[in-house]
PDB file of C-alpha atoms in Angstrom:
ATOM      1  CA  MET S   9       0.000   0.000   0.000  1.00 38.00           C
ATOM      2  CA  THR S  10       1.428   3.369  -1.044  1.00 43.00           C
ATOM      3  CA  THR S  11       1.648   6.094   1.588  1.00 49.00           C
ATOM      4  CA  HIS S  12       0.665   9.525   0.331  1.00 55.00           C
ATOM      5  CA  PRO S  13       2.441  12.366   2.126  1.00 70.00           C
ATOM      6  CA  ASN S  14      -0.020  14.784   3.659  1.00 85.00           C
ATOM      7  CA  LYS S  15       1.896  16.796   6.239  1.00 93.00           C
ATOM      8  CA  THR S  16       4.010  19.934   5.896  1.00 95.00           C
ATOM      9  CA  ALA S  17       7.259  20.715   7.687  1.00 95.00           C
ATOM     10  CA  LEU S  18       9.115  23.931   8.472  1.00 96.00           C
ATOM     11  CA  VAL S  19      12.828  23.912   9.313  1.00 97.00           C
ATOM     12  CA  LEU S  20      14.913  26.569  11.052  1.00 95.00           C
ATOM     13  CA  GLY S  21      18.683  26.193  10.863  1.00 93.00           C
ATOM     14  CA  ALA S  22      18.686  24.092   7.694  1.00 93.00           C
ATOM     15  CA  THR S  23      22.259  25.131   6.832  1.00 91.00           C
ATOM     16  CA  GLY S  24      23.685  23.790  10.100  1.00 91.00           C
ATOM     17  CA  LEU S  25      25.113  20.363  10.874  1.00 92.00           C
ATOM     18  CA  ILE S  26      21.892  18.731  12.109  1.00 94.00           C
ATOM     19  CA  GLY S  27      19.544  20.933  10.098  1.00 94.00           C
ATOM     20  CA  ASP S  28      21.131  20.031   6.769  1.00 94.00           C
ATOM     21  CA  ILE S  29      20.842  16.292   7.415  1.00 95.00           C
ATOM     22  CA  LEU S  30      17.306  16.650   8.764  1.00 96.00           C
ATOM     23  CA  THR S  31      16.119  18.658   5.754  1.00 96.00           C
ATOM     24  CA  HIS S  32      17.425  15.992   3.371  1.00 96.00           C
ATOM     25  CA  ARG S  33      15.662  13.323   5.443  1.00 96.00           C
ATOM     26  CA  LEU S  34      12.400  15.289   5.459  1.00 96.00           C
ATOM     27  CA  VAL S  35      12.164  15.841   1.713  1.00 95.00           C
ATOM     28  CA  GLU S  36      12.742  12.118   1.151  1.00 93.00           C
ATOM     29  CA  SER S  37      10.212  11.104   3.817  1.00 92.00           C
ATOM     30  CA  SER S  38       6.888   9.603   2.802  1.00 88.00           C
ATOM     31  CA  LEU S  39       5.238  11.645   5.559  1.00 90.00           C
ATOM     32  CA  TYR S  40       5.685  15.166   4.156  1.00 94.00           C
ATOM     33  CA  ARG S  41       4.343  16.607   0.943  1.00 94.00           C
ATOM     34  CA  SER S  42       6.357  19.828   1.336  1.00 94.00           C
ATOM     35  CA  VAL S  43       9.257  21.114   3.407  1.00 95.00           C
ATOM     36  CA  THR S  44       9.859  24.840   3.889  1.00 95.00           C
ATOM     37  CA  VAL S  45      13.171  26.194   5.145  1.00 96.00           C
ATOM     38  CA  LEU S  46      13.698  29.704   6.476  1.00 94.00           C
ATOM     39  CA  VAL S  47      17.270  30.720   5.666  1.00 92.00           C
ATOM     40  CA  ARG S  48      19.572  33.713   5.570  1.00 88.00           C
ATOM     41  CA  ARG S  49      21.689  32.192   2.808  1.00 87.00           C
ATOM     42  CA  PRO S  50      20.845  29.687   0.040  1.00 88.00           C
ATOM     43  CA  LEU S  51      21.067  25.985   0.785  1.00 89.00           C
ATOM     44  CA  GLY S  52      22.792  25.287  -2.502  1.00 88.00           C
ATOM     45  CA  TRP S  53      20.606  22.321  -3.461  1.00 90.00           C
ATOM     46  CA  GLN S  54      17.056  21.735  -4.632  1.00 90.00           C
ATOM     47  CA  HIS S  55      14.292  19.162  -4.377  1.00 93.00           C
ATOM     48  CA  PRO S  56      10.718  19.079  -5.742  1.00 92.00           C
ATOM     49  CA  ARG S  57       9.294  19.109  -2.200  1.00 93.00           C
ATOM     50  CA  LEU S  58      11.638  21.814  -0.916  1.00 95.00           C
ATOM     51  CA  ARG S  59      10.588  25.448  -0.592  1.00 94.00           C
ATOM     52  CA  GLU S  60      13.332  27.889   0.364  1.00 94.00           C
ATOM     53  CA  ILE S  61      12.494  31.308   1.833  1.00 92.00           C
ATOM     54  CA  THR S  62      15.044  34.009   2.631  1.00 91.00           C
ATOM     55  CA  PHE S  63      14.058  35.174   6.085  1.00 91.00           C
ATOM     56  CA  ASP S  64      14.991  38.041   8.404  1.00 89.00           C
ATOM     57  CA  PHE S  65      14.924  36.569  11.905  1.00 91.00           C
ATOM     58  CA  ASP S  66      15.347  40.010  13.471  1.00 91.00           C
ATOM     59  CA  THR S  67      12.043  41.180  12.012  1.00 89.00           C
ATOM     60  CA  PRO S  68      10.140  37.902  11.550  1.00 86.00           C
ATOM     61  CA  ASP S  69       7.243  37.757   9.115  1.00 84.00           C
ATOM     62  CA  ALA S  70       4.416  35.540  10.294  1.00 83.00           C
ATOM     63  CA  LEU S  71       3.289  34.576   6.782  1.00 80.00           C
ATOM     64  CA  PRO S  72       5.803  31.782   6.045  1.00 84.00           C
ATOM     65  CA  VAL S  73       5.649  30.333   9.583  1.00 87.00           C
ATOM     66  CA  GLN S  74       2.957  27.813   8.712  1.00 88.00           C
ATOM     67  CA  ALA S  75       3.272  24.031   8.817  1.00 93.00           C
ATOM     68  CA  ASP S  76       2.088  20.966  10.670  1.00 94.00           C
ATOM     69  CA  ASP S  77       5.502  20.257  12.200  1.00 96.00           C
ATOM     70  CA  LEU S  78       8.170  22.828  13.007  1.00 97.00           C
ATOM     71  CA  PHE S  79      11.798  21.735  13.478  1.00 97.00           C
ATOM     72  CA  CYS S  80      14.294  24.128  15.087  1.00 97.00           C
ATOM     73  CA  CYS S  81      18.006  23.399  14.653  1.00 96.00           C
ATOM     74  CA  LEU S  82      19.183  26.969  15.184  1.00 93.00           C
ATOM     75  CA  GLY S  83      22.366  27.376  17.167  1.00 89.00           C
ATOM     76  CA  THR S  84      25.682  29.199  17.246  1.00 85.00           C
ATOM     77  CA  THR S  85      28.799  29.444  19.393  1.00 84.00           C
ATOM     78  CA  MET S  86      30.021  32.238  21.647  1.00 81.00           C
ATOM     79  CA  LYS S  87      33.015  32.750  19.348  1.00 84.00           C
ATOM     80  CA  LYS S  88      30.904  33.038  16.222  1.00 86.00           C
ATOM     81  CA  ALA S  89      28.226  35.163  17.900  1.00 84.00           C
ATOM     82  CA  GLY S  90      30.808  37.540  19.360  1.00 85.00           C
ATOM     83  CA  SER S  91      28.901  38.378  22.534  1.00 90.00           C
ATOM     84  CA  LYS S  92      26.495  36.916  25.065  1.00 92.00           C
ATOM     85  CA  GLY S  93      23.721  39.102  23.682  1.00 92.00           C
ATOM     86  CA  ALA S  94      24.262  37.909  20.116  1.00 91.00           C
ATOM     87  CA  PHE S  95      24.434  34.290  21.249  1.00 93.00           C
ATOM     88  CA  GLN S  96      21.209  34.639  23.213  1.00 93.00           C
ATOM     89  CA  LYS S  97      19.484  36.148  20.189  1.00 93.00           C
ATOM     90  CA  VAL S  98      20.205  33.108  17.996  1.00 94.00           C
ATOM     91  CA  ASP S  99      19.765  30.352  20.574  1.00 95.00           C
ATOM     92  CA  TYR S 100      16.892  31.844  22.551  1.00 95.00           C
ATOM     93  CA  GLN S 101      15.102  34.795  20.964  1.00 95.00           C
ATOM     94  CA  TYR S 102      14.844  33.528  17.382  1.00 95.00           C
ATOM     95  CA  PRO S 103      13.440  30.094  18.328  1.00 95.00           C
ATOM     96  CA  LEU S 104      10.983  31.645  20.781  1.00 96.00           C
ATOM     97  CA  ASP S 105       9.788  34.283  18.295  1.00 94.00           C
ATOM     98  CA  ILE S 106       9.186  31.683  15.593  1.00 94.00           C
ATOM     99  CA  ALA S 107       7.558  29.292  18.061  1.00 95.00           C
ATOM    100  CA  ARG S 108       5.041  31.965  19.043  1.00 94.00           C
ATOM    101  CA  LEU S 109       4.239  32.766  15.413  1.00 94.00           C
ATOM    102  CA  GLY S 110       3.942  29.071  14.617  1.00 94.00           C
ATOM    103  CA  LEU S 111       1.524  28.441  17.449  1.00 93.00           C
ATOM    104  CA  GLN S 112      -0.644  31.327  16.264  1.00 92.00           C
ATOM    105  CA  ALA S 113      -0.594  29.867  12.726  1.00 92.00           C
ATOM    106  CA  GLY S 114      -1.687  26.432  13.873  1.00 92.00           C
ATOM    107  CA  VAL S 115       1.607  24.529  14.099  1.00 94.00           C
ATOM    108  CA  SER S 116       0.866  21.543  16.323  1.00 94.00           C
ATOM    109  CA  GLN S 117       4.315  20.031  16.854  1.00 96.00           C
ATOM    110  CA  PHE S 118       7.546  21.841  17.730  1.00 97.00           C
ATOM    111  CA  SER S 119      10.881  19.990  17.799  1.00 97.00           C
ATOM    112  CA  ILE S 120      14.058  21.688  18.984  1.00 97.00           C
ATOM    113  CA  VAL S 121      17.718  20.812  19.509  1.00 96.00           C
ATOM    114  CA  THR S 122      19.087  22.261  22.741  1.00 96.00           C
ATOM    115  CA  SER S 123      21.993  20.656  24.600  1.00 93.00           C
ATOM    116  CA  MET S 124      22.974  18.138  27.216  1.00 91.00           C
ATOM    117  CA  GLY S 125      23.037  19.971  30.537  1.00 90.00           C
ATOM    118  CA  ALA S 126      20.380  22.539  29.610  1.00 93.00           C
ATOM    119  CA  ASP S 127      19.343  24.079  32.926  1.00 93.00           C
ATOM    120  CA  VAL S 128      17.992  27.511  33.869  1.00 95.00           C
ATOM    121  CA  GLN S 129      19.979  27.260  37.121  1.00 94.00           C
ATOM    122  CA  SER S 130      23.292  26.414  35.451  1.00 93.00           C
ATOM    123  CA  THR S 131      26.339  28.529  36.246  1.00 93.00           C
ATOM    124  CA  PHE S 132      27.410  28.072  32.607  1.00 92.00           C
ATOM    125  CA  PHE S 133      25.892  30.709  30.345  1.00 93.00           C
ATOM    126  CA  TYR S 134      25.517  28.317  27.391  1.00 93.00           C
ATOM    127  CA  ASN S 135      23.585  25.726  29.393  1.00 93.00           C
ATOM    128  CA  ARG S 136      21.525  28.387  31.119  1.00 95.00           C
ATOM    129  CA  VAL S 137      20.342  29.869  27.809  1.00 95.00           C
ATOM    130  CA  LYS S 138      19.438  26.394  26.575  1.00 96.00           C
ATOM    131  CA  GLY S 139      17.473  25.837  29.765  1.00 96.00           C
ATOM    132  CA  GLU S 140      15.683  29.160  29.348  1.00 96.00           C
ATOM    133  CA  ILE S 141      14.498  28.369  25.824  1.00 96.00           C
ATOM    134  CA  GLU S 142      13.244  24.976  26.996  1.00 96.00           C
ATOM    135  CA  ARG S 143      11.376  26.617  29.878  1.00 97.00           C
ATOM    136  CA  ASP S 144       9.738  29.297  27.767  1.00 97.00           C
ATOM    137  CA  LEU S 145       8.795  26.939  24.953  1.00 97.00           C
ATOM    138  CA  THR S 146       7.125  24.744  27.573  1.00 96.00           C
ATOM    139  CA  ARG S 147       5.119  27.741  28.743  1.00 96.00           C
ATOM    140  CA  LEU S 148       3.691  28.174  25.237  1.00 95.00           C
ATOM    141  CA  GLN S 149       1.901  24.843  25.714  1.00 94.00           C
ATOM    142  CA  TYR S 150       2.319  23.384  22.259  1.00 96.00           C
ATOM    143  CA  PRO S 151       0.179  20.284  21.681  1.00 95.00           C
ATOM    144  CA  THR S 152       3.487  18.462  21.146  1.00 96.00           C
ATOM    145  CA  LEU S 153       6.915  19.729  22.234  1.00 97.00           C
ATOM    146  CA  LEU S 154       9.922  17.511  21.487  1.00 97.00           C
ATOM    147  CA  ILE S 155      13.275  18.509  23.009  1.00 97.00           C
ATOM    148  CA  PHE S 156      16.563  16.899  21.949  1.00 97.00           C
ATOM    149  CA  ARG S 157      19.639  17.290  24.167  1.00 96.00           C
ATOM    150  CA  PRO S 158      22.722  15.954  22.353  1.00 94.00           C
ATOM    151  CA  SER S 159      26.232  15.814  23.753  1.00 90.00           C
ATOM    152  CA  VAL S 160      29.171  16.958  21.579  1.00 86.00           C
ATOM    153  CA  LEU S 161      28.082  16.610  17.957  1.00 88.00           C
ATOM    154  CA  LEU S 162      30.132  14.491  15.575  1.00 88.00           C
ATOM    155  CA  GLY S 163      30.026  15.035  11.833  1.00 71.00           C
ATOM    156  CA  HIS S 164      31.379  17.049   8.938  1.00 66.00           C
ATOM    157  CA  ARG S 165      31.038  20.812   9.266  1.00 56.00           C
ATOM    158  CA  ASN S 166      31.338  23.323   6.445  1.00 57.00           C
ATOM    159  CA  GLU S 167      32.817  25.875   8.829  1.00 54.00           C
ATOM    160  CA  ASN S 168      35.997  25.760  10.883  1.00 55.00           C
ATOM    161  CA  ARG S 169      35.254  25.329  14.590  1.00 56.00           C
ATOM    162  CA  LEU S 170      38.649  24.439  16.035  1.00 58.00           C
ATOM    163  CA  LEU S 171      37.587  23.800  19.620  1.00 58.00           C
ATOM    164  CA  GLU S 172      34.675  21.637  18.517  1.00 58.00           C
ATOM    165  CA  LYS S 173      36.983  19.652  16.230  1.00 62.00           C
ATOM    166  CA  ILE S 174      39.373  19.080  19.117  1.00 62.00           C
ATOM    167  CA  ALA S 175      36.491  17.999  21.353  1.00 60.00           C
ATOM    168  CA  GLU S 176      35.177  15.703  18.631  1.00 57.00           C
ATOM    169  CA  GLY S 177      38.583  14.084  18.211  1.00 62.00           C
ATOM    170  CA  ALA S 178      38.863  13.516  21.954  1.00 59.00           C
ATOM    171  CA  MET S 179      35.342  12.089  22.090  1.00 55.00           C
ATOM    172  CA  ARG S 180      36.137   9.585  19.351  1.00 60.00           C
ATOM    173  CA  LEU S 181      39.483   8.613  20.887  1.00 59.00           C
ATOM    174  CA  PHE S 182      38.225   8.056  24.410  1.00 55.00           C
ATOM    175  CA  SER S 183      34.699   6.900  23.535  1.00 57.00           C
ATOM    176  CA  PRO S 184      35.061   3.457  25.201  1.00 58.00           C
ATOM    177  CA  LEU S 185      35.857   5.150  28.512  1.00 52.00           C
ATOM    178  CA  ILE S 186      33.094   7.753  28.433  1.00 57.00           C
ATOM    179  CA  PRO S 187      29.697   7.083  30.101  1.00 56.00           C
ATOM    180  CA  ALA S 188      26.897   6.715  27.531  1.00 61.00           C
ATOM    181  CA  ARG S 189      25.251  10.018  28.428  1.00 62.00           C
ATOM    182  CA  TYR S 190      28.423  11.995  27.718  1.00 64.00           C
ATOM    183  CA  LYS S 191      29.629  10.237  24.576  1.00 74.00           C
ATOM    184  CA  GLY S 192      29.830  12.305  21.418  1.00 84.00           C
ATOM    185  CA  ILE S 193      26.906  11.693  19.102  1.00 88.00           C
ATOM    186  CA  GLU S 194      26.687  11.675  15.325  1.00 90.00           C
ATOM    187  CA  ALA S 195      24.562  14.569  14.047  1.00 93.00           C
ATOM    188  CA  SER S 196      22.803  12.090  11.766  1.00 93.00           C
ATOM    189  CA  LYS S 197      21.444  10.246  14.818  1.00 95.00           C
ATOM    190  CA  VAL S 198      19.913  13.441  16.179  1.00 95.00           C
ATOM    191  CA  ALA S 199      18.359  14.206  12.787  1.00 96.00           C
ATOM    192  CA  ASN S 200      17.003  10.662  12.570  1.00 94.00           C
ATOM    193  CA  ALA S 201      15.528  10.954  16.058  1.00 95.00           C
ATOM    194  CA  MET S 202      13.795  14.210  15.165  1.00 96.00           C
ATOM    195  CA  LEU S 203      12.265  12.711  12.034  1.00 95.00           C
ATOM    196  CA  LEU S 204      11.185   9.413  13.591  1.00 94.00           C
ATOM    197  CA  THR S 205       9.682  10.883  16.761  1.00 94.00           C
ATOM    198  CA  ALA S 206       7.756  13.408  14.644  1.00 92.00           C
ATOM    199  CA  GLN S 207       5.942  10.464  13.095  1.00 90.00           C
ATOM    200  CA  GLN S 208       4.883   8.848  16.373  1.00 90.00           C
ATOM    201  CA  GLY S 209       1.924  11.083  17.170  1.00 88.00           C
ATOM    202  CA  LEU S 210       3.238  11.975  20.611  1.00 93.00           C
ATOM    203  CA  ALA S 211       1.325  14.459  22.743  1.00 94.00           C
ATOM    204  CA  GLY S 212       2.665  16.811  25.390  1.00 94.00           C
ATOM    205  CA  LYS S 213       6.314  17.479  26.205  1.00 96.00           C
ATOM    206  CA  HIS S 214       9.034  14.876  25.672  1.00 96.00           C
ATOM    207  CA  VAL S 215      12.764  15.274  26.367  1.00 96.00           C
ATOM    208  CA  PHE S 216      15.334  13.023  24.680  1.00 95.00           C
ATOM    209  CA  GLU S 217      18.738  12.900  26.375  1.00 93.00           C
ATOM    210  CA  SER S 218      21.912  12.175  24.439  1.00 90.00           C
ATOM    211  CA  ASP S 219      22.255   8.547  25.525  1.00 89.00           C
ATOM    212  CA  ALA S 220      18.722   7.803  24.291  1.00 90.00           C
ATOM    213  CA  LEU S 221      19.508   9.478  20.958  1.00 91.00           C
ATOM    214  CA  GLN S 222      22.355   7.025  20.349  1.00 90.00           C
ATOM    215  CA  ALA S 223      19.739   4.389  19.498  1.00 88.00           C
ATOM    216  CA  TYR S 224      18.750   6.249  16.325  1.00 90.00           C
TER     217      TYR S 224
END
C-alpha cells in the first residue's frame, strides 16, 4: 500500500550540521508533501518538495511560519556570535519568536535541539540559555513539544570550529571510557531521532537525552 504524504514541515537552521541532514531526510520522507526552510543564505541544493524562503529573523514575518511540524536546529557558538547578547538572540530569541508565530498559525508540533546539561539554574551561560528556551517553549503549551539534548556533535562541518573539532577528536578517541550520556553523538542520529519521533503522534512534552539518541 502506497503512503501519500499529507503533512508539511518547516525547518529553522537548515544550513547547520543537524539541520542540513534533517532537511534531506524530510524531503525524502513519505510523511511530508512539502518542506519549507527559512534561511539567511541559500542551501545550494534543490528538491521538488523543498521550498526555500530568505528570512529576516530580526524582524520575523508571520506569513511563512505555517506548517504541521516545526523543526528548530538553530544554534551558534560564543566565538561566532561575538557576545552573550548575540548568542542569546540566535539560541533563545529567534526560536521563541518563531515558536510563538507558529503556534498562532496552527503549528501543532515543535521539535528543537538544545543541549545536554540545559538548565535555567546552570552557572554556565551556554547551558543556562538552553534551559531558558526549553522553559519558555514549555510555557507556550504546544500540543506536542519535542526537546533533543545531544552531547558533543560528531560530523562534517562546512565551517571551521577548532575547539569543537578538538572535542570531537577527543570524544572519538576516548569513547570506550566515556559514560553513555556523555559520549559524542553523530549529528545524523539526532536528525534521525527528530524525524522518527515526529511520526509517532506523541502528545505533550518529551525530552530526549543524548544517551537515548544514540539508538537512532
